[in-house]
PDB file of C-alpha atoms in Angstrom:
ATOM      1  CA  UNK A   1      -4.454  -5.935  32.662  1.00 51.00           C
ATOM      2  CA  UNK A   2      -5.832  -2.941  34.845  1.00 60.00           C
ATOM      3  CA  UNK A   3      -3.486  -0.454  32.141  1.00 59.00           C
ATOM      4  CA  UNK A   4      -5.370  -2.549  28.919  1.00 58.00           C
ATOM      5  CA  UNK A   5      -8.828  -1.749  30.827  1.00 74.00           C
ATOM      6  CA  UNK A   6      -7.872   1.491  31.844  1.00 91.00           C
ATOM      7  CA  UNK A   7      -6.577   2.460  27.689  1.00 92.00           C
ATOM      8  CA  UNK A   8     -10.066   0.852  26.902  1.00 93.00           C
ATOM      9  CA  UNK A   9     -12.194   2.829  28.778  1.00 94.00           C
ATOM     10  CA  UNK A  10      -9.541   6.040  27.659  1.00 96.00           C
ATOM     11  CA  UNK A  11     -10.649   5.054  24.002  1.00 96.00           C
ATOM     12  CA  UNK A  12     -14.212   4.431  24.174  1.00 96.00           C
ATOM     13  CA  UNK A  13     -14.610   8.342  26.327  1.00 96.00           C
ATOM     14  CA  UNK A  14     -12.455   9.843  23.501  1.00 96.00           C
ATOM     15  CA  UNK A  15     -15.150   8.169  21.031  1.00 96.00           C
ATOM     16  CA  UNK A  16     -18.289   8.470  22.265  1.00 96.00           C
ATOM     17  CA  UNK A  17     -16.906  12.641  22.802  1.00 97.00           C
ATOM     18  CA  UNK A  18     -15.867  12.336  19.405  1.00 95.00           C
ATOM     19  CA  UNK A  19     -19.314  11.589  18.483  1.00 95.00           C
ATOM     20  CA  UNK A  20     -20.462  14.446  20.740  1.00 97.00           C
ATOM     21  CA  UNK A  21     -18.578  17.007  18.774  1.00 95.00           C
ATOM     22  CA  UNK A  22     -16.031  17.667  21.666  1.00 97.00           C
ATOM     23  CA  UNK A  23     -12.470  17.040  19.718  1.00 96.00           C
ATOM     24  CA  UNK A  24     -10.434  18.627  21.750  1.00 95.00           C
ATOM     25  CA  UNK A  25     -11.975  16.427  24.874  1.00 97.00           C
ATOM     26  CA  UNK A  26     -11.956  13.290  22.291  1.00 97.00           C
ATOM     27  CA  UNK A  27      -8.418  14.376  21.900  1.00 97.00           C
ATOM     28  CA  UNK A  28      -7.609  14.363  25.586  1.00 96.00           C
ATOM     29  CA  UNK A  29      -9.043  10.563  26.005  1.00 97.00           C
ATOM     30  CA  UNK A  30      -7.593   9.467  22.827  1.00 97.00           C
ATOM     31  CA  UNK A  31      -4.089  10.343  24.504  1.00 97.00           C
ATOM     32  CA  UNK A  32      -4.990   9.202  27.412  1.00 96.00           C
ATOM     33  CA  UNK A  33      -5.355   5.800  25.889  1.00 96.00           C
ATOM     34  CA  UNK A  34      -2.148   5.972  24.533  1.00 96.00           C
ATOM     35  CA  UNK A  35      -0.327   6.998  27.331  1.00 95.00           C
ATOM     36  CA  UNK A  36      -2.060   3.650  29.117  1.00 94.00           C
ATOM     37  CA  UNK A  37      -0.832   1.225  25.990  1.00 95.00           C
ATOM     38  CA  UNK A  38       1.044   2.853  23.615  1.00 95.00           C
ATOM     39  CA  UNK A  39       0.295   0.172  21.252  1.00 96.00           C
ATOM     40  CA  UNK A  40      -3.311   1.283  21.029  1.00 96.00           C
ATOM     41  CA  UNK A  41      -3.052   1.859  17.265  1.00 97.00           C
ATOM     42  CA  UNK A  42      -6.917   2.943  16.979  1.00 97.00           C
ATOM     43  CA  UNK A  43      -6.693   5.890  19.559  1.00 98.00           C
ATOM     44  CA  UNK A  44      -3.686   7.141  17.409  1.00 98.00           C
ATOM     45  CA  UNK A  45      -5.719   6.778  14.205  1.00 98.00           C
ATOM     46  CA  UNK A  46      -8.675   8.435  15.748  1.00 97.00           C
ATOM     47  CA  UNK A  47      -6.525  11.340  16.757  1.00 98.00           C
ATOM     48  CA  UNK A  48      -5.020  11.450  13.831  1.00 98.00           C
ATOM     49  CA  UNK A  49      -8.590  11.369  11.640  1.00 97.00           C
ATOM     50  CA  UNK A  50      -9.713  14.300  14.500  1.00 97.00           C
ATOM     51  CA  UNK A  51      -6.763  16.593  13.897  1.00 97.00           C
ATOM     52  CA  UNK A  52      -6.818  16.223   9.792  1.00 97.00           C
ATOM     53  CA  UNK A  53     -10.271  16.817  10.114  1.00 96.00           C
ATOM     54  CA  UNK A  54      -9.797  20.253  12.038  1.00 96.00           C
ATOM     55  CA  UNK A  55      -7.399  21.224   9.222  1.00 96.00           C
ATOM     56  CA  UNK A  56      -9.539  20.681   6.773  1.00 94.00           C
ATOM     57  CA  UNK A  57     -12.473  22.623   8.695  1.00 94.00           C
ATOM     58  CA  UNK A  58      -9.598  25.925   9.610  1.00 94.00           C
ATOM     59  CA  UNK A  59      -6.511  25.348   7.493  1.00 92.00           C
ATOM     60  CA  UNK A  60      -4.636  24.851  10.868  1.00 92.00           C
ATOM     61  CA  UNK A  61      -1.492  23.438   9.599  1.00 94.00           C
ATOM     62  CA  UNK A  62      -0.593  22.784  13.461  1.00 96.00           C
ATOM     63  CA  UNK A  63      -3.592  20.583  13.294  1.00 97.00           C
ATOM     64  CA  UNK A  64      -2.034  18.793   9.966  1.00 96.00           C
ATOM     65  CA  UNK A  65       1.456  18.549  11.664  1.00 97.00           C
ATOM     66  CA  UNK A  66      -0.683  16.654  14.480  1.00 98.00           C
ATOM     67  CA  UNK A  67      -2.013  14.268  12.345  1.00 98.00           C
ATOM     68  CA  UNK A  68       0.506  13.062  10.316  1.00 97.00           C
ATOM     69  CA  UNK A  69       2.536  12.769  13.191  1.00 98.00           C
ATOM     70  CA  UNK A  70      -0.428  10.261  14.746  1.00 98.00           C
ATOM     71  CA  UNK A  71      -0.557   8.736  11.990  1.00 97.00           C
ATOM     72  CA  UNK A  72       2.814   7.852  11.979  1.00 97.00           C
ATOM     73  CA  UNK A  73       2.625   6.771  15.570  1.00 98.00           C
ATOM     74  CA  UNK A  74      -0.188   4.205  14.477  1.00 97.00           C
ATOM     75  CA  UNK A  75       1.923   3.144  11.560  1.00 95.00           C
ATOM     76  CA  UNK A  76       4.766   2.443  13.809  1.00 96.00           C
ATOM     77  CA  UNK A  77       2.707   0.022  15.922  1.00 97.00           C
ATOM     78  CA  UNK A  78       1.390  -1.867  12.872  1.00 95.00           C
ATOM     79  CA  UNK A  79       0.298  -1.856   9.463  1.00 90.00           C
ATOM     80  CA  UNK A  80      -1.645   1.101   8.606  1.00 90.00           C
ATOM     81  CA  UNK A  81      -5.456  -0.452   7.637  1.00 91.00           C
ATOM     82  CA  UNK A  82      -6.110   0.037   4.267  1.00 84.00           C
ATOM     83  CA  UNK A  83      -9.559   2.291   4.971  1.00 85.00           C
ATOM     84  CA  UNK A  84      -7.375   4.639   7.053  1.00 90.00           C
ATOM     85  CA  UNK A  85      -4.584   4.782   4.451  1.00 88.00           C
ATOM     86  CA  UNK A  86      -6.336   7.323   1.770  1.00 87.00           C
ATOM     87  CA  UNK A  87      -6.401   9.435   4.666  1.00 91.00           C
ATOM     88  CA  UNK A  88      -2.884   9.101   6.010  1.00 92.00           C
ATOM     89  CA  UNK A  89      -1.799   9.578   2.208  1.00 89.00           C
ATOM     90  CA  UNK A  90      -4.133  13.318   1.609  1.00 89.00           C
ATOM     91  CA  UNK A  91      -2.643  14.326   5.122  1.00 93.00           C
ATOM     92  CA  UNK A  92       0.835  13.823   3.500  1.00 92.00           C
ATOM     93  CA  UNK A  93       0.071  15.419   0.449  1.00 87.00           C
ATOM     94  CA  UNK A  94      -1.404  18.460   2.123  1.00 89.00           C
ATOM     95  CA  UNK A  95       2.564  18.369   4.002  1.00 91.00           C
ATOM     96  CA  UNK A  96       3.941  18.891   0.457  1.00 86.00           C
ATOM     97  CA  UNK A  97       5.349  15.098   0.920  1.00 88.00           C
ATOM     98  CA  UNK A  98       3.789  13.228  -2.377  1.00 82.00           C
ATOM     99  CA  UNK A  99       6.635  10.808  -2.536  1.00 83.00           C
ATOM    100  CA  UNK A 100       6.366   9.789   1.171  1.00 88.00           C
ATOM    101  CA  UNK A 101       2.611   9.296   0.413  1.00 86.00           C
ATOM    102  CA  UNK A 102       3.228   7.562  -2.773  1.00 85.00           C
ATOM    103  CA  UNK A 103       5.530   4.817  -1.117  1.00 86.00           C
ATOM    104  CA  UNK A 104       3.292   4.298   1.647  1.00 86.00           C
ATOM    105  CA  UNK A 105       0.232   3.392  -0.254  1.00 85.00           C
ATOM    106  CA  UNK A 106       2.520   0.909  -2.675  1.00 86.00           C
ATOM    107  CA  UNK A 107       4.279  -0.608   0.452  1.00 84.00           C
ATOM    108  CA  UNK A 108       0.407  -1.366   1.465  1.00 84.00           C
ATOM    109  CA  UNK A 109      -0.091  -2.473  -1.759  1.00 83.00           C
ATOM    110  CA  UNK A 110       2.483  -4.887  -2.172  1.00 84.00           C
ATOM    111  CA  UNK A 111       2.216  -6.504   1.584  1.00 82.00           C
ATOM    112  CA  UNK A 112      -1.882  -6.334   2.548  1.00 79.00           C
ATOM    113  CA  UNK A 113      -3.537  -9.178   0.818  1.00 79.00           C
ATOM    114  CA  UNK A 114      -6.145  -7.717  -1.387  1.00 76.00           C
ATOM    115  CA  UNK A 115      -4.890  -4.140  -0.962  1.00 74.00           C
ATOM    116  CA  UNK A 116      -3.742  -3.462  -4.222  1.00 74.00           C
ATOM    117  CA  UNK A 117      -7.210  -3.299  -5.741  1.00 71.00           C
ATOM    118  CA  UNK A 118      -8.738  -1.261  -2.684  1.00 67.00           C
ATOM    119  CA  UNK A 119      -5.656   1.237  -3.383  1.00 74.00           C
ATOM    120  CA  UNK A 120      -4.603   1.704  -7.038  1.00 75.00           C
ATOM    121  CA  UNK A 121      -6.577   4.213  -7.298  1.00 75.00           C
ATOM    122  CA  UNK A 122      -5.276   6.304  -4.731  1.00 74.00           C
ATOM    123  CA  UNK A 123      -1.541   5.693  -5.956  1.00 74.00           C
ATOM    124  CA  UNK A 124      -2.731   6.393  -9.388  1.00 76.00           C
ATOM    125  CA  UNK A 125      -4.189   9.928  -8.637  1.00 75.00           C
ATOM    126  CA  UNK A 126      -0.721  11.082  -6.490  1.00 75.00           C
ATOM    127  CA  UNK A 127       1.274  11.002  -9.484  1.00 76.00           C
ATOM    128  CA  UNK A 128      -0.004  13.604 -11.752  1.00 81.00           C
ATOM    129  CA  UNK A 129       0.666  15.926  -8.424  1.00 74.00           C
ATOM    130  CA  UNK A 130       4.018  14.721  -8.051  1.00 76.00           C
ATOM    131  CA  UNK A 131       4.770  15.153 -11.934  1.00 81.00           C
ATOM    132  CA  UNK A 132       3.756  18.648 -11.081  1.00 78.00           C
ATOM    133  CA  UNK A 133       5.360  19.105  -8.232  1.00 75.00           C
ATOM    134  CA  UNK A 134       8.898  18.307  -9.712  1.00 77.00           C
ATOM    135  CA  UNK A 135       8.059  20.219 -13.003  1.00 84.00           C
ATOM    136  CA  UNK A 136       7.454  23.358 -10.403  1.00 83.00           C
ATOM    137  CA  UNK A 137      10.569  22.384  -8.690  1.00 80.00           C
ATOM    138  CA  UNK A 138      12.992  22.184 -12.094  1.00 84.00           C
ATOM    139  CA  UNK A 139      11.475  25.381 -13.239  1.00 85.00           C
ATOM    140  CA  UNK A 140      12.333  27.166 -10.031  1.00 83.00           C
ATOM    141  CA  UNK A 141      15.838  26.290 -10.033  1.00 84.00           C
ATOM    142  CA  UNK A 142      15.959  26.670 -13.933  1.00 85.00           C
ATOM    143  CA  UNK A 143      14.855  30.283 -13.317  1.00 84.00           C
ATOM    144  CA  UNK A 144      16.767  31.024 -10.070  1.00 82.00           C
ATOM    145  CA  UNK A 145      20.285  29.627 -12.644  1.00 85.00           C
ATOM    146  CA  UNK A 146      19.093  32.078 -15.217  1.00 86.00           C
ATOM    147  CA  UNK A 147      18.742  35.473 -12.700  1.00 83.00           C
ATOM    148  CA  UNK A 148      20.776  34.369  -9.661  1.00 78.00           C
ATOM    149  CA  UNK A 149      20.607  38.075  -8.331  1.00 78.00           C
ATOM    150  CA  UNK A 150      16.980  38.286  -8.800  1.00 73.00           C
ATOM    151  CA  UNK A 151      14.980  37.768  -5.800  1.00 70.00           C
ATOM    152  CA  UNK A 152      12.261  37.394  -7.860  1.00 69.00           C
ATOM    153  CA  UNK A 153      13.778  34.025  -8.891  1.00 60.00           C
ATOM    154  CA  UNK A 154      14.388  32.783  -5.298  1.00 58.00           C
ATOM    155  CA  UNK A 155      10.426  32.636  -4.205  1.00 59.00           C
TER     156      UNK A 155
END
């Protein structure tokens, strides 16, 4: 009981300094939380929506590594919430991993009641990028086949 109190307390700190504009202190209490129940699958998400934001602000991929690895922390203690899952999903994207992205939102799909709706469009807009993304891919290789001394080709 005193380690469910003690996460609580962690989480609502990391909030309200969240709220304050103090990430890196939200950050500190948000972990803190976890550390006290590591099934405390909001402080991960919160983390995870602090460090994605930072990426966005800087381009800090560090700060993207961060939160998709939060994020899968929270999805390993339960169901991703389907308000959080758009996020989770552009965080994955941004990691180059469209597929990964792609399945996640459809698994949510097919197993949240009433997902599908609150999601389809999010599936629907990954595609085109991962269309382009393998049409990139094939003409790389097709290239690097046709000049396989030319470095060039390689990058």
């Amino acid at each position: 009981a005193k380690e469910v109190a003690n996460a609580a307390y962690a989480y609502y700190l990391g909030t309200v300094l969240f709220y304050l504009d103090r990430d890196n202190d939200a950050v500190a209490a948000l972990q803190r939380a976890l550390i006290a129940d590591v099934n405390h699958q909001e402080a991960a998400l919160r983390i995870a929506l602090i460090r994605q934001a930072q990426y966005e602000t800087d381009r800090n991929r560090a700060a993207l590594r961060a939160a998709v690895d939060y994020y899968r922390i929270a999805e390993s203690i339960d169901t991703i919430p389907t308000d959080a899952a758009p996020r989770y999903a552009d965080a994955l994207v941004a990691m180059g991993q469209w597929e990964e992205a792609q399945a996640m939102l459809q698994r949510l799909s097919d197993t949240v009641p009433g997902a599908a709706k609150h999601l389809a469009e999010a599936i629907a807009s990954l595609q085109p990028a991962i269309d382009h993304a393998a049409q990139v891919e094939q003409n790389a290789r097709d290239r690097a086949a046709q000049e396989p001394e030319s470095v060039d080709a390689l990058l």
